[in-house]
XYZ file of N, CA and C in Angstrom:
561
model
N 102.770 111.569 90.170
C 102.786 111.743 91.487
C 101.877 112.771 92.104
N 101.773 113.228 93.295
C 101.154 113.947 93.962
C 101.469 115.140 93.433
N 100.298 115.968 93.075
C 100.390 117.436 92.460
C 100.873 118.294 93.614
N 100.515 118.001 94.842
C 101.082 118.887 96.170
C 102.505 118.838 96.342
N 103.084 117.669 95.989
C 104.347 117.529 96.140
C 105.425 117.952 95.041
N 104.824 117.457 93.847
C 105.560 118.089 92.693
C 104.889 119.095 91.913
N 105.208 120.327 92.101
C 104.475 121.344 91.382
C 104.819 121.813 90.063
N 105.590 121.030 89.366
C 106.122 121.131 87.998
C 104.834 121.488 87.033
N 103.672 120.920 87.480
C 102.419 121.046 86.404
C 102.179 122.308 86.503
N 102.393 123.200 87.292
C 102.183 124.782 87.370
C 102.543 125.528 85.919
N 103.510 124.972 85.695
C 104.169 125.593 84.399
C 103.758 124.934 83.044
N 103.809 123.414 83.290
C 103.407 122.721 82.141
C 102.037 122.625 81.746
N 101.153 122.605 82.503
C 99.733 122.556 82.170
C 99.156 123.443 81.313
N 99.541 124.793 81.404
C 99.103 125.950 80.582
C 99.527 125.895 79.165
N 100.589 125.073 78.833
C 101.302 125.323 77.827
C 100.649 123.957 76.957
N 99.971 123.028 77.126
C 99.461 122.021 76.361
C 97.927 122.237 75.945
N 97.495 121.349 75.106
C 96.193 121.493 74.592
C 95.353 120.721 75.483
N 95.657 119.479 75.846
C 95.018 118.711 76.814
C 95.790 118.257 78.227
N 95.429 118.504 79.169
C 96.264 117.965 80.384
C 95.634 116.772 80.958
N 96.459 115.725 81.069
C 95.888 114.224 81.881
C 96.577 114.175 83.189
N 95.740 113.774 84.328
C 96.551 113.613 85.436
C 96.060 112.466 86.158
N 96.615 112.072 87.148
C 96.244 110.753 87.984
C 95.212 111.090 88.938
N 94.969 112.434 89.360
C 94.201 112.644 90.435
C 93.058 113.570 89.704
N 91.984 113.485 90.765
C 90.767 114.429 90.390
C 90.790 115.465 91.287
N 89.932 115.358 92.265
C 89.654 116.648 93.280
C 90.329 116.243 94.044
N 91.146 117.290 94.937
C 91.111 118.588 94.659
C 91.850 119.341 93.561
N 92.575 118.396 92.956
C 93.494 118.909 91.764
C 92.555 119.514 90.510
N 91.549 119.100 90.293
C 90.904 119.682 89.224
C 90.404 120.975 89.625
N 90.222 121.445 90.790
C 89.877 122.823 91.215
C 91.301 123.680 90.900
N 92.419 123.233 91.244
C 93.728 124.041 91.220
C 93.741 124.087 89.569
N 93.535 123.297 88.878
C 93.727 123.502 87.438
C 92.631 124.589 86.828
N 91.482 124.521 87.376
C 90.663 125.479 86.960
C 91.113 126.856 87.359
N 91.847 126.967 88.585
C 92.365 128.344 89.019
C 93.311 129.014 87.978
N 93.988 128.056 87.050
C 94.848 128.512 86.065
C 94.162 128.677 85.026
N 92.804 128.536 84.761
C 91.874 128.892 83.796
C 91.947 127.719 82.711
N 92.336 126.664 83.296
C 92.368 125.527 82.262
C 91.007 124.858 82.169
N 90.825 124.588 80.798
C 89.346 123.631 80.515
C 89.371 122.427 80.194
N 90.864 122.078 79.405
C 90.973 120.754 78.943
C 91.655 119.906 79.725
N 91.172 119.188 80.541
C 91.877 118.318 81.530
C 90.829 117.065 81.679
N 91.536 115.999 82.218
C 91.040 114.770 82.455
C 91.849 113.915 83.216
N 91.177 113.093 83.989
C 91.863 112.045 84.699
C 92.290 110.857 84.029
N 93.574 110.527 83.820
C 93.904 109.150 82.898
C 94.560 108.267 83.802
N 93.746 107.492 84.663
C 94.411 106.330 85.264
C 95.467 105.825 84.909
N 96.550 105.121 85.549
C 97.514 104.288 85.207
C 96.871 102.752 84.962
N 97.713 101.801 84.385
C 97.241 100.799 84.056
C 98.448 99.726 83.967
N 98.271 98.641 83.779
C 99.529 97.510 83.788
C 99.453 96.953 82.232
N 100.519 96.682 81.921
C 100.796 95.859 80.577
C 100.636 94.262 80.991
N 99.650 93.627 80.441
C 99.500 92.209 80.701
C 100.624 91.469 80.069
N 101.289 91.685 79.181
C 102.227 91.038 78.630
C 103.472 90.994 79.467
N 103.550 91.919 80.462
C 104.484 91.692 81.611
C 104.234 91.232 82.715
N 103.176 91.890 83.197
C 102.552 91.592 84.623
C 101.398 90.654 84.408
N 101.956 89.199 84.827
C 100.828 88.249 84.519
C 101.107 87.278 85.389
N 100.469 86.089 85.732
C 100.877 85.054 86.636
C 101.991 84.176 86.000
N 102.772 83.876 86.805
C 103.997 82.973 86.335
C 104.114 81.852 87.272
N 104.761 80.636 86.469
C 105.462 79.638 87.330
C 106.994 79.853 87.656
N 107.346 80.015 88.649
C 108.740 80.105 88.732
C 109.575 78.921 89.343
N 110.801 78.535 89.050
C 111.525 77.570 89.449
C 111.593 77.520 90.941
N 111.828 76.513 91.473
C 111.911 76.615 93.059
C 113.260 77.505 93.306
N 114.491 77.650 92.507
C 115.449 78.578 92.813
C 115.084 79.990 92.808
N 113.886 80.377 91.638
C 113.612 81.840 91.687
C 112.709 81.836 92.955
N 111.927 80.944 93.218
C 110.984 81.099 94.254
C 111.527 81.487 95.558
N 112.799 80.795 95.941
C 113.686 81.152 97.084
C 114.217 82.651 97.017
N 114.699 82.894 95.764
C 115.349 84.127 95.719
C 114.270 85.407 96.105
N 113.072 85.321 95.173
C 112.155 86.302 95.008
C 110.932 86.399 96.137
N 110.697 85.100 96.591
C 109.462 85.032 97.272
C 109.854 85.342 98.885
N 108.838 85.710 99.698
C 108.931 86.044 100.813
C 107.362 86.060 101.516
N 107.239 86.019 102.784
C 105.805 86.095 103.428
C 105.403 87.418 103.029
N 106.114 88.522 103.192
C 105.655 89.871 102.802
C 106.677 90.656 101.881
N 106.427 91.164 101.091
C 107.398 92.037 100.123
C 106.873 93.468 99.758
N 107.543 94.110 99.510
C 107.332 95.401 98.960
C 108.353 95.738 97.942
N 107.797 96.488 96.796
C 108.840 96.826 95.609
C 108.465 98.219 95.433
N 109.400 99.131 95.716
C 109.474 100.580 95.436
C 110.428 101.450 96.245
N 110.366 102.604 95.922
C 111.435 103.590 96.557
C 111.341 103.749 97.874
N 112.508 104.230 98.597
C 112.343 104.294 100.061
C 112.049 105.794 100.658
N 110.751 105.902 100.118
C 110.255 107.288 100.766
C 110.269 107.471 102.197
N 110.281 108.384 102.885
C 110.267 108.644 104.248
C 109.021 107.738 104.895
N 107.837 107.960 104.675
C 106.838 107.209 105.100
C 106.966 105.714 104.990
N 107.683 105.273 104.060
C 107.811 103.772 103.896
C 109.016 103.370 104.844
N 109.732 104.274 105.021
C 111.235 103.798 106.014
C 110.684 103.982 107.404
N 109.841 104.630 107.775
C 109.262 104.585 109.202
C 108.214 103.655 109.323
N 107.484 103.491 108.300
C 106.146 102.213 108.504
C 106.820 101.043 108.495
N 107.890 100.695 107.802
C 108.166 99.265 107.573
C 109.193 99.055 108.804
N 109.561 99.995 109.856
C 110.077 99.675 110.953
C 109.389 98.780 111.785
N 107.954 98.889 111.668
C 106.963 98.155 112.420
C 106.765 96.898 111.907
N 107.519 96.485 110.840
C 107.298 95.188 110.184
C 108.322 94.139 110.460
N 109.432 94.701 111.197
C 110.562 93.785 111.261
C 110.593 92.391 111.843
N 109.290 92.308 112.488
C 109.023 90.697 112.998
C 108.732 89.749 111.907
N 108.288 90.558 110.738
C 107.833 89.592 109.732
C 108.924 89.138 108.681
N 108.649 88.013 107.971
C 109.340 87.579 107.040
C 109.299 88.574 105.647
N 109.903 89.667 105.661
C 109.766 90.715 104.669
C 110.838 90.930 103.905
N 110.854 91.096 102.499
C 111.976 91.506 101.873
C 111.513 92.883 101.089
N 112.371 93.815 101.106
C 112.034 95.186 100.462
C 112.977 95.311 99.205
N 112.311 95.687 98.191
C 113.115 95.741 97.111
C 112.972 97.078 96.212
N 114.044 97.657 95.832
C 113.859 99.100 95.499
C 115.112 99.850 95.676
N 115.010 101.304 95.343
C 116.234 102.177 95.379
C 115.742 103.034 96.677
N 116.870 104.039 96.915
C 116.527 104.931 97.869
C 116.150 104.609 99.227
N 116.594 103.377 99.767
C 116.573 103.025 101.100
C 117.834 103.207 101.857
N 117.757 103.513 103.209
C 118.810 103.505 103.935
C 119.478 102.459 104.521
N 120.803 102.080 103.885
C 121.324 100.617 103.965
C 121.884 100.561 105.527
N 122.109 101.691 106.188
C 122.372 101.701 107.463
C 121.414 101.675 108.645
N 120.181 101.758 108.092
C 118.958 101.591 109.011
C 118.866 100.280 109.624
N 117.742 100.090 110.537
C 117.430 98.840 111.042
C 116.806 98.113 109.937
N 116.388 98.384 108.750
C 115.893 97.710 107.852
C 116.753 97.288 106.798
N 118.027 97.361 107.267
C 119.113 96.884 106.247
C 119.285 95.482 105.889
N 118.762 94.529 106.844
C 118.793 93.101 106.681
C 117.811 92.893 105.596
N 116.674 93.606 105.544
C 115.494 93.362 104.727
C 115.611 93.911 103.407
N 116.384 94.729 103.257
C 116.575 95.466 101.759
C 117.476 94.353 100.881
N 116.857 94.172 99.901
C 117.432 93.136 98.873
C 118.363 93.889 97.820
N 119.560 93.150 97.272
C 120.141 93.688 96.361
C 120.958 95.142 96.583
N 121.203 95.371 97.905
C 121.738 96.615 98.058
C 120.962 97.815 97.731
N 119.852 97.529 97.655
C 118.802 98.908 97.146
C 118.809 99.172 95.764
N 119.133 98.140 94.978
C 119.282 98.451 93.444
C 117.802 98.535 92.737
N 117.798 99.344 91.775
C 116.389 99.395 91.339
C 115.934 98.040 90.780
N 114.638 97.689 90.739
C 114.015 96.340 90.293
C 113.663 96.794 88.946
N 113.775 95.613 87.919
C 113.399 95.601 86.752
C 111.883 95.224 86.786
N 111.177 95.333 85.381
C 109.830 94.880 85.450
C 110.050 93.197 85.587
N 110.844 92.601 84.905
C 110.910 91.140 85.157
C 111.144 90.720 86.313
N 111.942 91.406 87.260
C 112.125 91.165 88.676
C 110.820 91.362 89.487
N 110.321 92.297 88.957
C 109.089 92.647 89.829
C 108.006 91.735 89.790
N 107.697 91.204 88.550
C 106.582 90.467 88.415
C 107.022 89.014 88.894
N 108.339 88.626 89.158
C 108.777 87.316 89.710
C 108.348 87.610 91.372
N 108.778 88.592 91.710
C 108.428 89.125 93.188
C 107.011 89.033 93.409
N 106.264 89.599 92.670
C 105.021 89.689 92.850
C 104.231 88.208 92.813
N 104.703 87.126 91.907
C 103.996 85.972 92.004
C 104.554 85.114 93.278
N 105.671 85.351 94.014
C 106.257 84.390 94.861
C 106.137 85.026 96.176
N 105.610 86.161 96.408
C 105.481 86.723 97.729
C 103.935 86.442 98.056
N 103.584 85.806 99.504
C 102.231 85.665 99.929
C 101.649 86.937 100.081
N 102.123 87.964 100.568
C 101.482 89.280 100.877
C 102.294 90.342 100.036
N 101.840 91.074 99.068
C 102.600 92.190 98.312
C 101.809 93.544 98.992
N 102.864 94.032 99.815
C 102.419 95.368 100.488
C 102.547 96.541 99.464
N 101.555 97.175 99.653
C 101.351 98.288 98.440
C 101.223 99.461 99.342
N 102.220 100.308 99.665
C 102.055 101.599 100.586
C 102.495 102.486 99.493
N 101.628 103.373 99.172
C 101.796 104.562 98.403
C 102.802 105.431 99.027
N 103.542 106.324 98.032
C 104.707 107.215 98.588
C 103.838 108.504 99.129
N 104.490 108.784 100.030
C 104.100 110.318 100.850
C 105.218 110.857 101.400
N 106.014 111.824 100.934
C 107.108 112.472 101.569
C 106.852 113.324 102.877
N 105.671 113.561 102.878
C 105.243 114.393 104.258
C 104.285 113.794 105.213
N 104.213 112.406 105.070
C 103.548 111.680 106.325
C 104.292 110.591 106.636
N 104.472 110.406 108.064
C 105.178 109.353 108.620
C 104.513 107.997 108.273
N 103.531 107.691 107.783
C 102.921 106.676 107.555
C 101.925 106.672 106.289
N 100.749 106.343 106.620
C 99.779 106.302 105.441
C 99.236 107.829 105.393
N 99.089 108.167 104.066
C 98.744 109.753 103.660
C 97.147 109.446 103.803
N 96.671 110.184 104.813
C 95.172 110.254 104.915
C 94.325 111.119 103.960
N 95.312 111.637 102.942
C 94.211 112.172 101.930
C 94.842 111.845 100.655
N 95.184 110.449 100.771
C 95.736 109.653 99.550
C 94.535 109.703 98.406
N 94.764 110.301 97.304
C 93.878 110.290 96.342
C 93.987 109.861 94.834
N 95.130 109.122 94.623
C 95.353 108.422 93.553
C 95.950 107.077 93.487
N 95.959 106.247 92.446
C 96.525 104.935 92.651
C 97.870 104.912 91.876
N 98.893 104.315 92.550
C 100.212 104.075 91.749
C 100.187 103.024 91.013
N 101.051 102.929 89.989
C 101.163 101.837 89.003
C 101.254 100.305 89.585
N 101.815 100.109 90.858
C 101.888 98.893 91.484
C 100.344 98.238 91.885
N 99.557 99.159 91.849
C 98.254 98.871 92.286
C 97.594 98.103 90.838
N 97.902 98.290 89.938
C 97.422 97.729 88.676
C 98.319 96.532 88.380
N 99.557 96.596 88.548
C 100.666 95.674 88.347
C 100.339 94.323 89.013
N 100.260 94.580 90.432
C 99.967 93.400 91.246
C 98.663 92.550 90.721
N 97.587 93.336 90.580
C 96.342 92.936 90.081
C 96.501 91.959 88.914
N 97.280 92.468 87.794
C 97.505 91.895 86.629
C 98.276 90.508 86.751
N 99.053 90.556 87.783
C 99.990 89.381 87.945
C 99.189 88.402 88.733
N 97.867 88.801 89.246
C 97.208 87.870 90.063
C 97.787 87.475 91.435
N 98.299 88.621 91.915
C 99.040 88.558 93.164
C 97.949 89.003 94.365
N 98.340 88.550 95.425
C 97.583 89.135 96.607
C 98.413 90.321 96.874
N 97.319 91.500 97.093
C 98.048 92.923 97.275
C 97.170 93.362 98.635
N 97.778 93.873 99.651
C 97.350 94.707 100.899
C 97.883 96.103 100.601
N 97.071 96.952 100.195
C 97.132 98.124 99.836
C 96.455 99.250 100.847
N 97.436 100.438 100.996
C 96.707 101.358 101.958
C 95.427 101.954 101.315
N 94.567 102.254 102.208
C 93.199 102.702 101.612
C 93.168 104.156 100.863
N 92.862 104.020 99.665
C 93.032 105.314 98.517
C 91.601 105.674 98.404
N 91.320 106.912 98.030
C 89.765 107.321 97.644
C 89.500 106.948 96.487
N 90.469 106.587 95.548
C 90.125 106.351 94.082
C 89.803 104.635 93.967
N 90.293 103.903 95.083
C 90.227 102.409 95.034
C 89.120 101.835 94.615
N 88.006 102.426 95.019
C 86.442 101.644 94.847
C 85.995 102.033 93.483
N 86.654 102.942 92.772
C 86.412 102.965 91.571
C 86.861 102.177 90.294
N 87.995 101.236 90.885
C 88.597 100.286 90.122
C 88.777 98.919 90.729
N 88.313 98.745 91.837
C 88.204 97.505 92.597
C 87.205 97.380 93.561
N 86.832 96.280 93.961
C 85.873 96.002 95.048
C 86.926 95.649 96.510
N 87.105 96.853 97.407
C 88.042 96.687 98.515
C 87.505 95.495 99.277
N 88.278 94.827 99.920
C 88.115 93.603 100.692
C 87.698 92.333 99.905
N 87.426 92.437 98.611
C 86.911 91.456 97.849
C 88.174 91.135 96.792
N 88.622 92.249 96.072
C 89.557 92.148 95.118
C 90.806 92.421 95.473
N 91.057 93.376 96.463
C 92.237 93.840 97.148
C 92.037 94.002 98.615
N 92.842 93.749 99.487
C 92.802 93.833 100.889
C 93.471 95.233 101.328
N 92.866 96.004 102.086
C 93.264 97.387 102.391
C 93.604 97.624 103.947
N 94.463 98.346 104.232
C 94.846 98.672 105.505
C 94.756 100.265 105.806
N 94.581 100.645 107.057
C 94.487 102.088 107.244
C 95.629 102.657 108.221
N 96.327 101.599 108.790
C 97.343 101.964 109.811
C 98.246 100.621 109.942
N 99.385 100.852 110.731
C 100.273 99.754 110.849
C 99.420 98.555 111.638
N 98.904 98.959 112.513
C 98.170 97.667 113.505
C 97.206 97.085 112.582
């Protein structure tokens, strides 16, 4: 997760021989301030045994599929952002969503966590898989977003269509607008 939000790394990093992180700059500069020398970016990846193209039954396609889907926790930026998508055929999957909000009719399974097996079914049956990275301090897209979440790689491994918020690291792994579609705001 974002080093600016979860500061536990400040105590942990000096205690290990090598520190691996999802982020590069400006995080590397922060690690240097602690006099650390052995650190590197180790991006996430997907397990192709789990996240792969699937053929689902018509019943599974009805249960898991939708025009737009999202799998992930209900961080503040997502709760606010998704209110602008209520006119779409959207299903929201995952935990930490407010079941009393205007999004309640879109939240699946009463906000229960989603297993990997369920996630890959959702990815394979949704026309658009929305990937909005978490940001507890931005009401929408984090303009400083500098790391890629696991979903970025899981969706690609499943061969699913992904609409992802623009991230600085994205061009290191994908050809934006050719391999993944990006967005910068709700409009």
